[in-house]
CSV table of C-alpha atoms in Angstrom, one decimal:
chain,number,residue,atom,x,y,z
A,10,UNK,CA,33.2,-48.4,12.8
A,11,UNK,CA,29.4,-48.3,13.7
A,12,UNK,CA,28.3,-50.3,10.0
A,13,UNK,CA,28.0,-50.2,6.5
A,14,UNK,CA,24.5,-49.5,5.2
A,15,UNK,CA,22.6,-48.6,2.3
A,16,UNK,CA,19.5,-46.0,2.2
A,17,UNK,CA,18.6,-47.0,-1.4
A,18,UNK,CA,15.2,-48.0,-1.9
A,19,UNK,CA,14.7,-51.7,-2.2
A,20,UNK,CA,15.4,-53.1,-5.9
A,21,UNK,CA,17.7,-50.3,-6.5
A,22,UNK,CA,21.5,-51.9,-7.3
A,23,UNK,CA,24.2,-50.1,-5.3
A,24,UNK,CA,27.6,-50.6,-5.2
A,25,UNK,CA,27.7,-51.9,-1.0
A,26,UNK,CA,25.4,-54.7,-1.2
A,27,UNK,CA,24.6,-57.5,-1.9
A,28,UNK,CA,25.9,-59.0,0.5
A,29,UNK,CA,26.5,-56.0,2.4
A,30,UNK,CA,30.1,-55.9,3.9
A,31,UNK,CA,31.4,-59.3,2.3
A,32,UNK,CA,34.1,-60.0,0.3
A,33,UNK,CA,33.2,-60.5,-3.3
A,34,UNK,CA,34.8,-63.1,-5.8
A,35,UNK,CA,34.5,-63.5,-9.3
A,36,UNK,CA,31.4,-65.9,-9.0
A,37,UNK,CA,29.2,-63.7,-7.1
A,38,UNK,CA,30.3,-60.7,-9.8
A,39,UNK,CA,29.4,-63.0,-12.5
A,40,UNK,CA,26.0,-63.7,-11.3
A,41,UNK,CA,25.7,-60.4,-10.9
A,42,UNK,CA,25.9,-59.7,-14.9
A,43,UNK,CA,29.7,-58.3,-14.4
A,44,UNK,CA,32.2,-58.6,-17.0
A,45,UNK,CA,29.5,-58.1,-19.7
A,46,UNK,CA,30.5,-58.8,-23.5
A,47,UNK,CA,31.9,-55.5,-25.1
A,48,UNK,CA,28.8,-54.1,-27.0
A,49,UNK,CA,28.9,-50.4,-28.8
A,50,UNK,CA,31.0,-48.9,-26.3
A,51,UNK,CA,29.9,-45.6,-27.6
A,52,UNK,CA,26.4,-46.4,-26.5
A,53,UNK,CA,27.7,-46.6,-22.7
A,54,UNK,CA,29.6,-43.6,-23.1
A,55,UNK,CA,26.4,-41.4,-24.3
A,56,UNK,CA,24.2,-43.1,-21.6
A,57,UNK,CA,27.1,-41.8,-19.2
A,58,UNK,CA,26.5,-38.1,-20.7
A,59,UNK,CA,22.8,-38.2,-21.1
A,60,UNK,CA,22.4,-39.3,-17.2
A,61,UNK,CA,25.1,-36.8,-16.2
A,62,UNK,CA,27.8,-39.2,-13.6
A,63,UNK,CA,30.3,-36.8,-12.0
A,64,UNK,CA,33.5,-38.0,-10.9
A,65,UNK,CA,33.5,-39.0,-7.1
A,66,UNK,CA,37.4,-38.2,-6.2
A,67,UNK,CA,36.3,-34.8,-5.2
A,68,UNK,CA,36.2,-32.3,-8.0
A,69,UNK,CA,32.8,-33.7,-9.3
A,70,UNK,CA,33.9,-33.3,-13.2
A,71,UNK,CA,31.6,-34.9,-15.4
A,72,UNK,CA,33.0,-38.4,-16.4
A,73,UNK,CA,31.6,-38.6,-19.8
A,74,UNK,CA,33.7,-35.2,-20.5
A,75,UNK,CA,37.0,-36.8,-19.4
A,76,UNK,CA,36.4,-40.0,-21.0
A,77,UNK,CA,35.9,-38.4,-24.3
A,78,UNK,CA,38.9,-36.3,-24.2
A,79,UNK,CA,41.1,-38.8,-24.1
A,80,UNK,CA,39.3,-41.1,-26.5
A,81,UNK,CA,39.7,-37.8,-29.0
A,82,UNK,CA,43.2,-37.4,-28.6
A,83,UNK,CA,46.2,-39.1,-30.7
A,84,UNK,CA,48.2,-42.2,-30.1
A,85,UNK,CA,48.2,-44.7,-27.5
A,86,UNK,CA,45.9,-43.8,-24.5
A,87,UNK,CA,46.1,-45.1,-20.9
A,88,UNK,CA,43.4,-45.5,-17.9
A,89,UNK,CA,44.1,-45.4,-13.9
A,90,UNK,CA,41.9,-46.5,-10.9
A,91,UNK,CA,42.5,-44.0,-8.3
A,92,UNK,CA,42.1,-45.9,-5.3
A,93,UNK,CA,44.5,-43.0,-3.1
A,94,UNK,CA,42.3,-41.5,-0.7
A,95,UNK,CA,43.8,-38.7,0.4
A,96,UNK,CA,41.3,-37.4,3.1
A,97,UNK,CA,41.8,-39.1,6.6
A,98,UNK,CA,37.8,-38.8,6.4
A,99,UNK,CA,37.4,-41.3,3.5
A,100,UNK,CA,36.8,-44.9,3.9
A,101,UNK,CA,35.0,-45.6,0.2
A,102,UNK,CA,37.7,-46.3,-2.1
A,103,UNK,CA,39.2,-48.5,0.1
A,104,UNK,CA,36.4,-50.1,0.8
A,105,UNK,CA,35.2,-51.0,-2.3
A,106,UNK,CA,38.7,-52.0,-3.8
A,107,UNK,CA,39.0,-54.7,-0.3
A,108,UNK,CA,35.5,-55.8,-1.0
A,109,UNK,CA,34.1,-55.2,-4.5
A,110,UNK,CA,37.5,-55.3,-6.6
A,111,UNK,CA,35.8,-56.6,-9.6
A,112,UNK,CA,33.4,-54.0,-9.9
A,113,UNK,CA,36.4,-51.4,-10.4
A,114,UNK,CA,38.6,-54.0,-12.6
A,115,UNK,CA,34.8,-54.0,-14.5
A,116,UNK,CA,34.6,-49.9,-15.0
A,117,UNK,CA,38.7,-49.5,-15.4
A,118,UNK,CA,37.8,-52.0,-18.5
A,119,UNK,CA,35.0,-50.5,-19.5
A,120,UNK,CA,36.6,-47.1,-19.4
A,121,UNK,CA,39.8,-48.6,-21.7
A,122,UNK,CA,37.3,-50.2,-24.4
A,123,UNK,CA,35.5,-46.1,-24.4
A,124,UNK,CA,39.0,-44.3,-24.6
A,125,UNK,CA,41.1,-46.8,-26.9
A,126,UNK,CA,43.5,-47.3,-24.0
A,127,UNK,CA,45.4,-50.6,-23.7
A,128,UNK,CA,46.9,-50.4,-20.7
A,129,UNK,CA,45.5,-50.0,-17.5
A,130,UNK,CA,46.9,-49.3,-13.3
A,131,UNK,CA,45.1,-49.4,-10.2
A,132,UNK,CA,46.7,-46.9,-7.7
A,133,UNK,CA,46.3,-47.1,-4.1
A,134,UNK,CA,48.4,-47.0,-0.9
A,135,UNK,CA,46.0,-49.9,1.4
A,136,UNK,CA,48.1,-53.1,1.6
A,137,UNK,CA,44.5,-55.2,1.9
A,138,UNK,CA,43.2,-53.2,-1.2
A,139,UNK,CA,46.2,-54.4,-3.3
A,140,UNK,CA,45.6,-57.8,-2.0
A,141,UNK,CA,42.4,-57.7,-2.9
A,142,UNK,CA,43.0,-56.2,-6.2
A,143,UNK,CA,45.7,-58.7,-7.1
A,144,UNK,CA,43.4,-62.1,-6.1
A,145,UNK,CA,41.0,-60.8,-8.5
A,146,UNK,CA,43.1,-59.8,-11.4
A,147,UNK,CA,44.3,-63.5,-11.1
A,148,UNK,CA,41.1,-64.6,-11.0
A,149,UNK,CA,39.3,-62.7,-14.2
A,150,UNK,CA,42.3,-62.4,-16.2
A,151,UNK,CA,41.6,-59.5,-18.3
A,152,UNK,CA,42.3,-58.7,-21.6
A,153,UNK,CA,43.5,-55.4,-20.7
A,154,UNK,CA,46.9,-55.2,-19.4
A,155,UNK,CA,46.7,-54.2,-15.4
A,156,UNK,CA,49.5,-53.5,-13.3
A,157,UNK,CA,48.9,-52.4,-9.9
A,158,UNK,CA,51.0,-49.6,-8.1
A,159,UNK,CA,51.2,-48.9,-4.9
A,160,UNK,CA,52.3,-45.4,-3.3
A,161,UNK,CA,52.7,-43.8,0.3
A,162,UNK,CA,49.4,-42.6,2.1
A,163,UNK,CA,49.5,-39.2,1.9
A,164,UNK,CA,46.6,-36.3,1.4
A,165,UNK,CA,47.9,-35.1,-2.0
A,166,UNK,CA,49.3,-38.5,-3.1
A,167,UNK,CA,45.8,-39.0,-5.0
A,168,UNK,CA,45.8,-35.7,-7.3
A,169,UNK,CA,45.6,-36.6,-10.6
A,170,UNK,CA,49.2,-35.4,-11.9
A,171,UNK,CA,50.4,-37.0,-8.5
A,172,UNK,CA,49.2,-40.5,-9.7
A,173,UNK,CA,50.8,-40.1,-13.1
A,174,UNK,CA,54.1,-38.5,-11.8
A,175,UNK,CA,54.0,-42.0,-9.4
A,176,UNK,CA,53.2,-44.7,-12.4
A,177,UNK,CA,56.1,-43.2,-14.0
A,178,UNK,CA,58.2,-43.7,-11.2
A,179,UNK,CA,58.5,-40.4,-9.6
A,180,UNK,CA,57.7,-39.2,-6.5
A,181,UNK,CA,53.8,-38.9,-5.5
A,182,UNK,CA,53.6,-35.4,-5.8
A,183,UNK,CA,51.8,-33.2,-8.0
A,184,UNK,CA,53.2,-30.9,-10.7
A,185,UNK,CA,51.7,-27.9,-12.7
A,186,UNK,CA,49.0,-27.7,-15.2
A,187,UNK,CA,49.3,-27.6,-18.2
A,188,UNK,CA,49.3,-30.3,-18.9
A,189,UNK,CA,46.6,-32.0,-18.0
A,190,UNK,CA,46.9,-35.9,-17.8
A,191,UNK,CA,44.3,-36.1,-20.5
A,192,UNK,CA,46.5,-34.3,-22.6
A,193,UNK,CA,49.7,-35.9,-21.8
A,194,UNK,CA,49.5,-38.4,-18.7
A,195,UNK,CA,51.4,-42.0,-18.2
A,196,UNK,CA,54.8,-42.1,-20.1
A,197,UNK,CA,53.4,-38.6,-22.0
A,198,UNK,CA,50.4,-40.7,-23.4
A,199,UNK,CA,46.9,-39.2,-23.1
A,200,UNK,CA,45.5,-40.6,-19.6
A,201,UNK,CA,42.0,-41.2,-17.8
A,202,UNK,CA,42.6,-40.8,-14.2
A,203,UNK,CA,39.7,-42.1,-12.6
A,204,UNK,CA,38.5,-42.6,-9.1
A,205,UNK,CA,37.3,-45.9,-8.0
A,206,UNK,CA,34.0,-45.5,-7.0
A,207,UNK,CA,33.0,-43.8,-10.7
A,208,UNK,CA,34.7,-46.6,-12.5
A,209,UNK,CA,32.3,-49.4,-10.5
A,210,UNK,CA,29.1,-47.0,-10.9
A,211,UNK,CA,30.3,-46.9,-15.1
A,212,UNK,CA,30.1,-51.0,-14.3
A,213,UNK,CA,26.7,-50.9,-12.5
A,214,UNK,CA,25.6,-48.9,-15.2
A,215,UNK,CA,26.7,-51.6,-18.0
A,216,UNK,CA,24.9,-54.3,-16.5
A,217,UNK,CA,22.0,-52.5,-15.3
A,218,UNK,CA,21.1,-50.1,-17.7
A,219,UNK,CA,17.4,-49.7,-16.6
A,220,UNK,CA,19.3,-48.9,-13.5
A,221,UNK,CA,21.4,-45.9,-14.9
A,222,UNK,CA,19.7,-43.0,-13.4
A,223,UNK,CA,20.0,-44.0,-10.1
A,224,UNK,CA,23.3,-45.9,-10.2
A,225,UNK,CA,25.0,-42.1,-11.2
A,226,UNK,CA,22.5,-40.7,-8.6
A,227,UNK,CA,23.5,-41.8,-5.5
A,228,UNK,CA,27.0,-41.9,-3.4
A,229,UNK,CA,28.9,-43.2,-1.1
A,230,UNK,CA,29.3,-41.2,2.0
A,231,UNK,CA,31.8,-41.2,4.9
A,232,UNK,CA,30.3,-40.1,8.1
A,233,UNK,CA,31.9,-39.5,11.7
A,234,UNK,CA,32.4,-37.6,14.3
A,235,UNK,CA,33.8,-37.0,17.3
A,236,UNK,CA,30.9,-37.0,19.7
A,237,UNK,CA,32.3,-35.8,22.3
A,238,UNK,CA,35.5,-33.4,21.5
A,239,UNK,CA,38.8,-34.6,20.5
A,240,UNK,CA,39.7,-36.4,23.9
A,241,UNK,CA,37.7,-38.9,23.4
A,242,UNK,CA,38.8,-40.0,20.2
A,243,UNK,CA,38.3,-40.4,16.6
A,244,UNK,CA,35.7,-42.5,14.5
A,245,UNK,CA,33.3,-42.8,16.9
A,246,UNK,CA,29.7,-42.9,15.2
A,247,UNK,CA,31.4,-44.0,12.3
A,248,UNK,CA,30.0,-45.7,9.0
A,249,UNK,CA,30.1,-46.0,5.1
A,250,UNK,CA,26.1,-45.3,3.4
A,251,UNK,CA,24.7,-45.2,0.2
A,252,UNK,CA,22.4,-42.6,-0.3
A,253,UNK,CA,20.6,-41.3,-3.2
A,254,UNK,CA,21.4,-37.4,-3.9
A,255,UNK,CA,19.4,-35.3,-2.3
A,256,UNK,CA,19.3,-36.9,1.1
A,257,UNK,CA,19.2,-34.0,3.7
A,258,UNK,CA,22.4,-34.0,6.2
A,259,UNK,CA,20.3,-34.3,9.1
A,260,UNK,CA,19.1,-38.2,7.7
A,261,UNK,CA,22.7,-39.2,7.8
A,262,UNK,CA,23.2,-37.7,11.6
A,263,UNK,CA,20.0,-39.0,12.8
A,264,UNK,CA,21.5,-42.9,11.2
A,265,UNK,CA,25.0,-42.5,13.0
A,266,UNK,CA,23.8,-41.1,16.4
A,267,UNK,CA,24.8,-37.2,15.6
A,268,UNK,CA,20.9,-36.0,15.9
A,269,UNK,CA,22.6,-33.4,18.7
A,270,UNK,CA,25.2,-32.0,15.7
A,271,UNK,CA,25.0,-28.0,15.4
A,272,UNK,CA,27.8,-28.3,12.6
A,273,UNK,CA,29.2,-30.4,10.0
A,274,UNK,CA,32.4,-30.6,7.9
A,275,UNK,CA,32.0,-30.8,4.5
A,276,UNK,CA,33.5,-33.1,1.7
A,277,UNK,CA,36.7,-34.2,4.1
A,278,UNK,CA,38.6,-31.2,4.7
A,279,UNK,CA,37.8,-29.4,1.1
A,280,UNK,CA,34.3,-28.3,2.0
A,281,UNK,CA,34.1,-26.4,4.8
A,282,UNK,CA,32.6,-25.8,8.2
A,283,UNK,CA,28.3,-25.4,8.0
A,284,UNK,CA,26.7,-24.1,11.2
A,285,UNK,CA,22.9,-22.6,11.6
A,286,UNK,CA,20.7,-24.6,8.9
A,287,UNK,CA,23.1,-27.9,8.2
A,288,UNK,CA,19.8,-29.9,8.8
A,289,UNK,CA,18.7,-28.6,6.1
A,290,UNK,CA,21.0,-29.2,3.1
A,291,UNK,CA,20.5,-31.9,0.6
A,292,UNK,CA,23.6,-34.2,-0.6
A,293,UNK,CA,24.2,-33.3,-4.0
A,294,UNK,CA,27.1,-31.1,-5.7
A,295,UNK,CA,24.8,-28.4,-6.9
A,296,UNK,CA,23.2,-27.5,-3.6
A,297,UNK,CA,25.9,-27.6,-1.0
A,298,UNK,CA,28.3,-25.4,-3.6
A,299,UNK,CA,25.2,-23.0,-4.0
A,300,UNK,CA,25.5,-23.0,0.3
A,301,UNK,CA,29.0,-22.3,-0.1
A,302,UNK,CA,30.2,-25.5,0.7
A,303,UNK,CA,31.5,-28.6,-1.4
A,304,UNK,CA,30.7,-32.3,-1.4
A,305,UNK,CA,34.2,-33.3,-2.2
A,306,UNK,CA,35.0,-36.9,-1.3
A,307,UNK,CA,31.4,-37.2,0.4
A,308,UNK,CA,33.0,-37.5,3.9
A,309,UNK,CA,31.4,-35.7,6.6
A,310,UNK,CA,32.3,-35.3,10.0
A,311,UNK,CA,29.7,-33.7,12.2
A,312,UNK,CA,30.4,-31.4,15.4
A,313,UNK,CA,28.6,-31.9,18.7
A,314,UNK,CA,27.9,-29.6,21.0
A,315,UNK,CA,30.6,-30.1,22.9
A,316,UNK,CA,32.8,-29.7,20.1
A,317,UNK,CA,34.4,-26.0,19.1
A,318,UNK,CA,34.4,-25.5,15.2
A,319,UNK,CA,37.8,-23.1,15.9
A,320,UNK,CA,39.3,-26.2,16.9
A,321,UNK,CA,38.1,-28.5,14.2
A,322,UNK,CA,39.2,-25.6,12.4
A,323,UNK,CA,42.6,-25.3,13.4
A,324,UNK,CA,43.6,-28.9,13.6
A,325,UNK,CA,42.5,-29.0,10.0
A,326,UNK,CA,44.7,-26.4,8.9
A,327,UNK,CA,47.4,-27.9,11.0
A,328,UNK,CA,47.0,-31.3,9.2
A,329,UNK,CA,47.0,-29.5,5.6
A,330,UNK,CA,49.8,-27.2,6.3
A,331,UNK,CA,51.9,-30.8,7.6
A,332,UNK,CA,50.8,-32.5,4.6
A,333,UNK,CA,52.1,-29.9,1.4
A,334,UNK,CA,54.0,-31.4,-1.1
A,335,UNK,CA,56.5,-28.2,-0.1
A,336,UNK,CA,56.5,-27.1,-3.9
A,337,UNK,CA,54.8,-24.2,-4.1
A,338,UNK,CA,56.3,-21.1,-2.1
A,339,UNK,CA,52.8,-19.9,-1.8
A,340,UNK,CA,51.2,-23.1,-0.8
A,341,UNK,CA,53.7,-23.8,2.0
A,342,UNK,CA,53.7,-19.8,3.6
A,343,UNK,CA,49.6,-19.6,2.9
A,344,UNK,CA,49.0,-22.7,4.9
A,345,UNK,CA,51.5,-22.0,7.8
A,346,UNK,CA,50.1,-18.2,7.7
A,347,UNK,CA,46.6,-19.8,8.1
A,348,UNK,CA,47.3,-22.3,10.0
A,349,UNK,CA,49.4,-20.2,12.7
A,350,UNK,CA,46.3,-17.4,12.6
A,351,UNK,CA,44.1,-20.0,14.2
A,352,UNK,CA,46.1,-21.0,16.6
A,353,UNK,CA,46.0,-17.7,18.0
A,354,UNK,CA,42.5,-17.1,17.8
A,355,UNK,CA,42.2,-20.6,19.4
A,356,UNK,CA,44.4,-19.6,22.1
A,357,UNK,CA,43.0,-15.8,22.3
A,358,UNK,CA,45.8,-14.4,21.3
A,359,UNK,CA,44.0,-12.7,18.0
A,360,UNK,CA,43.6,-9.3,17.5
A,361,UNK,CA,41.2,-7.7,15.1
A,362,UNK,CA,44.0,-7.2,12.6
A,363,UNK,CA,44.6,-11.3,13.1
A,364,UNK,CA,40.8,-11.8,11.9
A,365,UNK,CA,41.1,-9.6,8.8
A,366,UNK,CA,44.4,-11.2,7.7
A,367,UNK,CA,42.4,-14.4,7.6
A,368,UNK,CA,39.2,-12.7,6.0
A,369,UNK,CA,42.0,-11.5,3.0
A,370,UNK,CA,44.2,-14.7,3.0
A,371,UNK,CA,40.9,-17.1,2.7
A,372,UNK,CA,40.1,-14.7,-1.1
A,373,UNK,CA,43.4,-14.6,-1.8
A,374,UNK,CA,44.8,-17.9,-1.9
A,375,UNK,CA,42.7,-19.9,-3.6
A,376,UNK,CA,44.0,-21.2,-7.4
A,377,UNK,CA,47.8,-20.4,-6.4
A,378,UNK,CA,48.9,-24.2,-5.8
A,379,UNK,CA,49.4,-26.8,-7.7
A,380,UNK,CA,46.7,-28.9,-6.1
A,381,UNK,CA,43.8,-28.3,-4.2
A,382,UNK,CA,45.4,-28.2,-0.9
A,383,UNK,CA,46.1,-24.8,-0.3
A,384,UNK,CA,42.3,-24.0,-1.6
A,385,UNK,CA,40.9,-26.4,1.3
A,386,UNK,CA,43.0,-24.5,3.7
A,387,UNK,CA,41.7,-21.5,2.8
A,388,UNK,CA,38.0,-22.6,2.6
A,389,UNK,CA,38.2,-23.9,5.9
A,390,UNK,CA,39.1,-20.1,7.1
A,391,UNK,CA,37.0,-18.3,5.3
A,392,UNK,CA,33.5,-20.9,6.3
A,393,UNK,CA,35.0,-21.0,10.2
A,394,UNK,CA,34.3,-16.9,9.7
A,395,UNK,CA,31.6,-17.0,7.2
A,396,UNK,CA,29.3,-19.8,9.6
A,397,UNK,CA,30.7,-19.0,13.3
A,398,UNK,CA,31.7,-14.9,13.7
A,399,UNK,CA,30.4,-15.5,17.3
A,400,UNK,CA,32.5,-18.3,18.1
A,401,UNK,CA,35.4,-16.8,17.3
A,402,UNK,CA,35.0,-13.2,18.5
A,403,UNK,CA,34.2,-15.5,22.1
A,404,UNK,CA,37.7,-16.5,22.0
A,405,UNK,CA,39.3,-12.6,21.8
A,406,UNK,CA,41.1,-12.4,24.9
A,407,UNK,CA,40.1,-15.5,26.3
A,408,UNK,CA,41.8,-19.6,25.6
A,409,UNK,CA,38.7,-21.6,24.8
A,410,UNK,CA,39.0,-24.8,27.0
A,411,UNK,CA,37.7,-26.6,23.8
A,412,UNK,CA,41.0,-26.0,22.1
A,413,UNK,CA,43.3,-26.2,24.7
A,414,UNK,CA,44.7,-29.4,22.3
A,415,UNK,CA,43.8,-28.3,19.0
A,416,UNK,CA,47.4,-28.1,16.8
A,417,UNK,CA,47.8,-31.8,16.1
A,418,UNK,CA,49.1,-32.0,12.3
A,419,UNK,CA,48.1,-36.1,12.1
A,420,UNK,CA,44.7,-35.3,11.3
A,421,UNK,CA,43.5,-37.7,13.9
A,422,UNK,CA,40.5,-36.1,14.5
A,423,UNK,CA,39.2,-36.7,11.6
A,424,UNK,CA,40.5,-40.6,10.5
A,425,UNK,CA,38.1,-42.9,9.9
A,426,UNK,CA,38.8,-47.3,10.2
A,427,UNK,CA,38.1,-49.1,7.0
A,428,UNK,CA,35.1,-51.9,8.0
């Protein structure tokens, strides 16, 4: 992991600093004006709407939408930490739960005293995240009831109805809609599932309400790459940053030593390959989804020039089509279809009828699943063709010596070390 760093101005609080990188216990939190006195909860809940937070799991919903829905519906209420990250491109959430567990037990509390709930769960799968976790429950003692539960590592462990189907003891898959966990979540009571990193920027915002704006205005991103194909290994050029929206790619490449990129994939796996004009794009929800693309869990791995986006390509699918929850017919033949489709146009085995199939699959498939796994399959398809036609009519005919290796289903490529 190349370092942990933070492009906020100075004076600006974030959520990896200070002290970058340590370990924080409940003393440095305090000092920090954590674990505030409960004042007009509603107040905190309308500055949440008024400065417009989105969720940072992937979807980017806006948080003060969820939180109110559960607060308006009947009966008991519960609220999770979702700590699962499911993309191997992540490091955040882990991150901050190892190093900056108070500032989520903070927000999970905050977001219990804005619902009603009274009981809270932090859900994650890191064994030195639940550690962490557990030292500081013992050490704040909250008046909310926290259990922690940990699951198995897996890229649709951390869907919302997933994490609910797991607290209740089942299996960490996810299950159709509706409903919705904020209609009927945790042992059928309404539910806030939550990730991490918005639950510590709801406890940023708290403490420093001058600070709100730019607290729900910057993210945590994951960048990497392989910088040099995938023989020479994953995570190189790798590091967690704080950035204020709006920061163009090309800032974050420049940082990591990517300045030679000529693509990037988006948002982990969910957003897509961008070719011709990456430089140019701006991280912020709005503008990469206007460019076709996604910010997801704000991971982004960028391609060299050595690096063939059909192979990035494929080993994606590969790695999503592995990693269904095998409950939806058309999620596990759509990924295998799309998945074995780039294969052969890896190997340049494709015919033209192999490159329409993909063209129709990638409108197609979208919505069918029960999660978004299927949809990121099928975004990675239709952007390979959408950003690189060249590339891939290059391989008609031909194997591309860039892909010789691309099929491997571990994701590897893409994983990123927690620092």
């Amino acid at each position: 992991m190349t370092g942990v760093y933070s492009l906020l101005p100075e004076g600006r609080h974030g959520l990896l600093g200070p002290p970058l990188g340590a370990a924080e216990g409940i003393d440095g939190y305090l000092a920090e004006g954590g674990y505030a006195p409960l004042v007009a909860p509603e107040r905190l809940l309308d500055r949440i709407a008024a400065v417009g937070l989105r969720g940072r799991g992937g979807a980017g919903f806006p948080t003060a939408v969820k939180l109110r829905a559960v607060r308006d519906a009947a009966g008991p209420r519960v609220v999770v930490a979702n700590g699962e990250e499911g993309e191997p491109g992540s490091v955040k959430d882990r991150w901050l739960l190892r190093h900056r567990p108070h500032v989520v037990l903070d927000g999970l509390r905050l977001a219990a005293a804005m619902t009603g709930a009274e009981r809270g769960f932090v859900y994650l799968s890191d064994a030195l995240a639940e550690r962490a976790v557990r030292r500081a429950l013992a050490e704040s003692s909250p008046e909310l009831r926290i259990d922690v539960v940990r699951t198995e590592h897996t890229y649709v462990a951390g869907e919302e109805t997933a994490v609910v189907r797991r607290i209740d003891g089942g299996p960490a898959l996810p299950t159709g809609k509706p409903p919705r966990p904020f209609e009927a979540g945790v042992g059928g009571a309404p539910t806030l599932v939550a990730n991490v990193e918005t639950l510590a920027r709801v406890a940023v915002m708290y403490s420093r309400p001058d600070a709100a704006d730019a607290v729900a205005g910057s993210h945590l991103v994951t960048v990497s790459g392989a910088g040099g194909g995938a023989a020479s290994g994953a995570g190189g050029g790798a590091a967690l940053i704080e950035v204020p929206a709006g920061t163009h790619l090309k800032v974050l490449a420049d940082l990591c030593g990517h300045g030679r990129a000529d693509a990037v994939l988006l948002g982990g796996l969910f957003g897509g390959l961008y070719g011709e004009g990456w430089t140019d794009l701006p991280l912020d929800h709005d503008s990469l989804n206007a460019a076709g693309g996604a910010l997801g869990c704000g991971a982004l791995h960028f391609l060299g020039p050595e690096d063939c986006p059909v192979a990035v390509a494929v080993e994606a699918a590969a790695y999503l089509g592995a990693q269904s929850a095998r409950q939806c017919g058309v999620c596990v033949s759509g990924t295998g279809a799309l998945a074995k489709a780039l294969v052969a146009v890896a190997r340049g085995e494709a015919g033209h009828d192999t490159v329409e199939k993909l063209h129709r699959w990638s409108r197609q498939l979208p919505g069918r699943g029960a999660c978004g796994l299927l949809d990121a399959a099928a975004r990675i398809a239709a952007t390979l063709l959408a950003h690189f036609p060249d590339r891939v009519d290059a391989h008609r005919g031909a194997a591309c010596p860039a892909c010789s290796d691309a099929a491997s289903e571990d994701g590897r490529r893409f994983v990123v070390s927690v620092p």
